[in-house]
């Protein structure tokens, strides 16, 4: 690290910037344009790791580690949980529904970006100081000194903010139970009283030909029953059809079984 | 290479994030794009910190991360409860506030 | 003694309340209650009169304060009465003639099932009229003024089942409203000018204020008088008011109420004395009405309408006299009193004739009635002689005085006014002789009535109502009707002489109205001779036209003037064209302006706002992303602005 004002960084850092910078931009673009939310999340995680490397390169060692631990470790995992809750495999249509929205968005984005870059280019930032002096006693110590002196009030406030956010999240996702939960006995008795579907729900999959929870099982008369598929998948509309091929296979199987039984019958008859 | 390039990169990422917010309908993806914008800002702050030779920029970036964490918690909770109520995570479906 | 004054008003007011609230159980005795209470009022008046005669002429004024009506700082309205010689004259005339007409009505309204109500209205009228002349301030006078208007409305429309009567009542009420507005404005002007509206302070300090103010007040008072006394231009209601029962026409529309305007002018003498312009207008109004009424009276075949024209004309004489100032006030009131007698008598006579002729009012279907109704003929005849100014009878004295005073006005004005008054006297003689001849002389046209004549231009609604084919059987009226007529006839004969000999009436009223002797350019004798001459000329002309030749049952077409006069000299057409049509056009154009311009601006603003909002609301599509675009665009603009500012 240079101690004094400099105009350029090392060649290694420049190389690293151009390579990782490209990756970061690609990751960001993929975040925006991937159809599936889970892919977007993964791409974003990649971009964030790249950014963590950049933090480290800029002398922000603490922030670099925090970026990896908190952002990619905690926040992105939170995203993935929610994505799973909402539907991992659900692909969004990228077709625009609001008239003119896409063009307006692109126009604004383009204009905004050009203006921003023009603004940066306009500012005369030819030389920089570097963090050698600031990080002399170690980056974490330097940050700590600032946080607990100059920024102590803001720091305390962020603590309060985090607690509030935690409570808020609980309040938002918590469902108030207005009546006592029914015991298993009461549920069983209710089911008998109502007289609907006493036995356990049928299992999915057709004659175990598919090891799949998203294919409806067939009833004895050959029709598919949605009851066999988990409620979550039903809500997401992720039930796969029992294909005609499978049905014809089934028919063939039954035919063969019948033939065989007949033969057995006739064999016995001939004896 | 001048560290100002980090600023150009931050501006680019920010713009991409903002455009994503405007284009995508899935609330989770929109939220991810917001995170991307926040991260772009953080990168700029860290670069500023280096250019000015003091740690204040890093402190601000640190606070941004904390606020972003809190925001993510609340935002995702909102998305979950909206999904529970409407079985949809599309921001366009929550468009009742119109004439 | 002062406490009796309130009883003058209270007696008929009590009668009205009892009769109108008493209901059907009073039907049998209602007319007696009404008559007795009216007579009681007259008795009180007579007692007060006797008391007044016993006092020194300068200290005859009495007053009675009943209570404070509106006791507010700076605005004191009292219910208080003032009885001086002028009021006394009216009290005696109103209660006296009123009582006689009450008696007459007992017979006249005998067959009307709503007789009790009729007497209740008559009592109400008496109370209001007495309040009008007894009030000691203009506000209370206004109460009485409106009260007589109400009573007049109720009585004109008494036979409300007849559309013509209902319309006539409405017309009288509406036209009177115009005059009433004048009176209310006059009162407001007085209050702002003098700070009070009591007679005493207002009239005492009238001379101190400017002539312009006095002229304004005077003209407004004149407008009020025109409305109430049927003077041009507010005269149109009086002819139609004859739709009411004949006693009403006699009492209200001949003897008392229509003279209220003259009372108002004479009472406000101090104001008019200070406003020569208002006085001039008053004389002009009087002179025009004098001729107007006389001409209308010549053309009418309806006996009551002919008499109504005559009333208008005679009140024109009074207004003319009142406009002349101190030389005329006394004579205006004197003519008012004598006119009250003979015109009431004439109307009662006309009512008696109608009573005997199945309520026929068309004089062309009368004729030769003197044989059948001797008492009516004699009383009517005496009234006739009185009104045309036959020497020695009351009309001769009072009218002669007015003509003399008109000449005494001096200058060109005096000659013109005097000439008009003389001409009026001639026409009066003409049309009254015409009435007399057509009714009581000539062939009996009611006998040989052509059956089912298809067109009867002058057929009156009353005639159709009672069946045009039933041949009447003329007969004398009962005593209860003839006695009042006889009393009034006696008054018509001797009243004028009694008042004039020794200038009794002048001395009687002088303390109130003041009096100056005019100096006519010609001698009094000349005027008298001229008056008698033109009277004889008028009678002669009428005799030539209606006495020598048979009167056609169906009115001839007549000249342009005759036809116009039959239509009341086009007064209704004038009102219709100028006021009704003009009003309609004004309202239509106002409505048009309102609809197109005002509403157009308002609706246009609303519509353009609505249209603009309708387009702008498309932006509010509910999509969070659209809002985000606008925010993002806004941020871009902000950056651009910042950069621009830095560049500059």
PDB file of C-alpha atoms in Angstrom, chain A residues 10 15 59 71 120-121 130 144 149 155 206 216 219 222 259 262:
ATOM      1  CA  UNK A  10      -0.910  -1.605  -8.954  1.00  0.00           C
ATOM      2  CA  UNK A  15      -6.170  -6.804 -13.763  1.00  0.00           C
ATOM      3  CA  UNK A  59      -8.586  -1.601   2.087  1.00  0.00           C
ATOM      4  CA  UNK A  71     -24.810 -10.478   2.781  1.00  0.00           C
ATOM      5  CA  UNK A 120     -18.370  11.201 -12.217  1.00  0.00           C
ATOM      6  CA  UNK A 121     -16.285  11.984 -15.275  1.00  0.00           C
ATOM      7  CA  UNK A 130      -5.099   5.747  -0.110  1.00  0.00           C
ATOM      8  CA  UNK A 144     -14.217   0.649  15.996  1.00  0.00           C
ATOM      9  CA  UNK A 149     -16.827   7.815  19.302  1.00  0.00           C
ATOM     10  CA  UNK A 155     -24.695   3.053  15.959  1.00  0.00           C
ATOM     11  CA  UNK A 206     -49.175 -43.754 -10.746  1.00  0.00           C
ATOM     12  CA  UNK A 216     -51.524 -37.144  -9.478  1.00  0.00           C
ATOM     13  CA  UNK A 219     -58.330 -43.620  -9.085  1.00  0.00           C
ATOM     14  CA  UNK A 222     -58.550 -44.373 -14.389  1.00  0.00           C
ATOM     15  CA  UNK A 259     -53.917 -62.277 -20.560  1.00  0.00           C
ATOM     16  CA  UNK A 262     -56.682 -65.918 -18.418  1.00  0.00           C
TER      17      UNK A 262
END
